[in-house]
Phi, psi and omega in degrees: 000321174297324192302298178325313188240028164277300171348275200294307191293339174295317168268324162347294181279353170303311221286302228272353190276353198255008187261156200270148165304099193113345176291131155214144163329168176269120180325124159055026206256007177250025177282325187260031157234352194284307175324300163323270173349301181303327185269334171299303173310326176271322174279009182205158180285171213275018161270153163259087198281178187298338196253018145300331178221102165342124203252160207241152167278169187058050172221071184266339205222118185323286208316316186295344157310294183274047172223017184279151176266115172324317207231072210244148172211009197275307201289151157278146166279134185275126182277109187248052146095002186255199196215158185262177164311279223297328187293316199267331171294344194251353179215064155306352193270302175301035208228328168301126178078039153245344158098003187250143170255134208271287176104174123347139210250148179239342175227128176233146201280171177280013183259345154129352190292135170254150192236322171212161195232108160012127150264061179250013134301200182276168184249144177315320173232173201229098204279282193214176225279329162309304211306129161279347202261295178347180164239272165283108170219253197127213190187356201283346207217020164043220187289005193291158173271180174268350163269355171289337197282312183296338188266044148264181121244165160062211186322324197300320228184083180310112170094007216038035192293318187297302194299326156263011131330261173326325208277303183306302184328307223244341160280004170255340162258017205242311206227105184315315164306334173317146178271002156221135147352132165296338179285343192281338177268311188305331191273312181304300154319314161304265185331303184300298188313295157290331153271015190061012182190155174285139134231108152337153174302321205233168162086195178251144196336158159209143198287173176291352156292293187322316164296316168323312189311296199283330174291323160276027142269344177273013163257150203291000000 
């Protein structure tokens, strides 16, 4: 269990690394949830899965995550329409008419499955206002595409936050219904990157486990 929670605090300071020097959340407003958080995280390795946390109906759109009651277990889950990191890795052909390239496969397993990918997809971030190709941006996940960014593990990629990025990126553009925009998961992403934390329209701030949290909770 300590190995677990040198791990978890060690991405913790990766996460908090894609954030501008000097940037912090508004004093003490992730303390009662970081709680709640903390006992999930020592007991599972820093992916968290959906049934780890009760998903609430209507909680499709952060604010409506985080006004939510954690440890409410009464409700049905509501389905809000997304895919996992695994579904857009395991079905690039299902990135057409999403407006993101996939890219070209360089390694294929004997089961017929591709594993790692060309970078002539599109690339995760968008280095400066000229870039056209680009999404997000930042500097943090360097030259990667977005599908390289879903084949990371471990340090490359704390929480998996980049890889259910992407996954919100390509479910919004994807399912009309989904609850957030593509600009709105880019705008979501800008913030952790410069501040180390999300803020919702409405409610308290929410860190980068908590996002992770809320993106599985939108998959179907």
């Amino acid at each position: 269990m300590s190995d677990n929670k040198e791990n978890i605090n060690s991405a913790n300071n990766s996460v908090q690394g894609m954030a501008t020097e000097g940037s912090e959340a508004p004093g003490g407003q992730f303390e009662h949830r970081r709680r709640i958080l903390k006992g999930a995280a020592v007991a599972t390795p820093l992916m968290m899965t959906v049934a780890s946390r009760p998903v609430l109906g209507a909680q499709c759109t952060p604010s409506a995550w985080v006004s939510g009651n954690l440890s409410d277990h009464d409700h049905d889950r509501l389905s809000c329409g997304g895919r996992s990191p695994g579904y857009w890795k395991a079905n690039p052909h299902r990135w057409a008419g999403t407006g993101f390239n996939p890219g070209t496969c360089e390694e294929t397993s004997r089961f017929g499955t591709c594993y790692e990918y060309n970078s002539d997809g599109t690339p995760f971030h968008r280095f400066n206002r000229l870039d056209r190709r680009g999404v997000f941006p930042g500097h943090y996940y360097r030259n990667k595409t977005l599908m390289q960014v879903l084949w990371l593990r471990g340090h490359q990629d704390p929480y998996q936050l980049g890889a259910h990025i992407v996954a919100a990126l390509l479910n919004a553009a994807s399912f009309p219904d989904y609850g957030m925009t593509v600009r709105q998961v880019i705008h979501m992403y800008g913030q952790l990157a410069r501040r180390g934390y999300f803020q919702p329209s409405t409610g308290d701030p929410m860190s980068p486990q908590e996002v992770v949290l809320f993106i599985q909770n939108t998959f179907s």
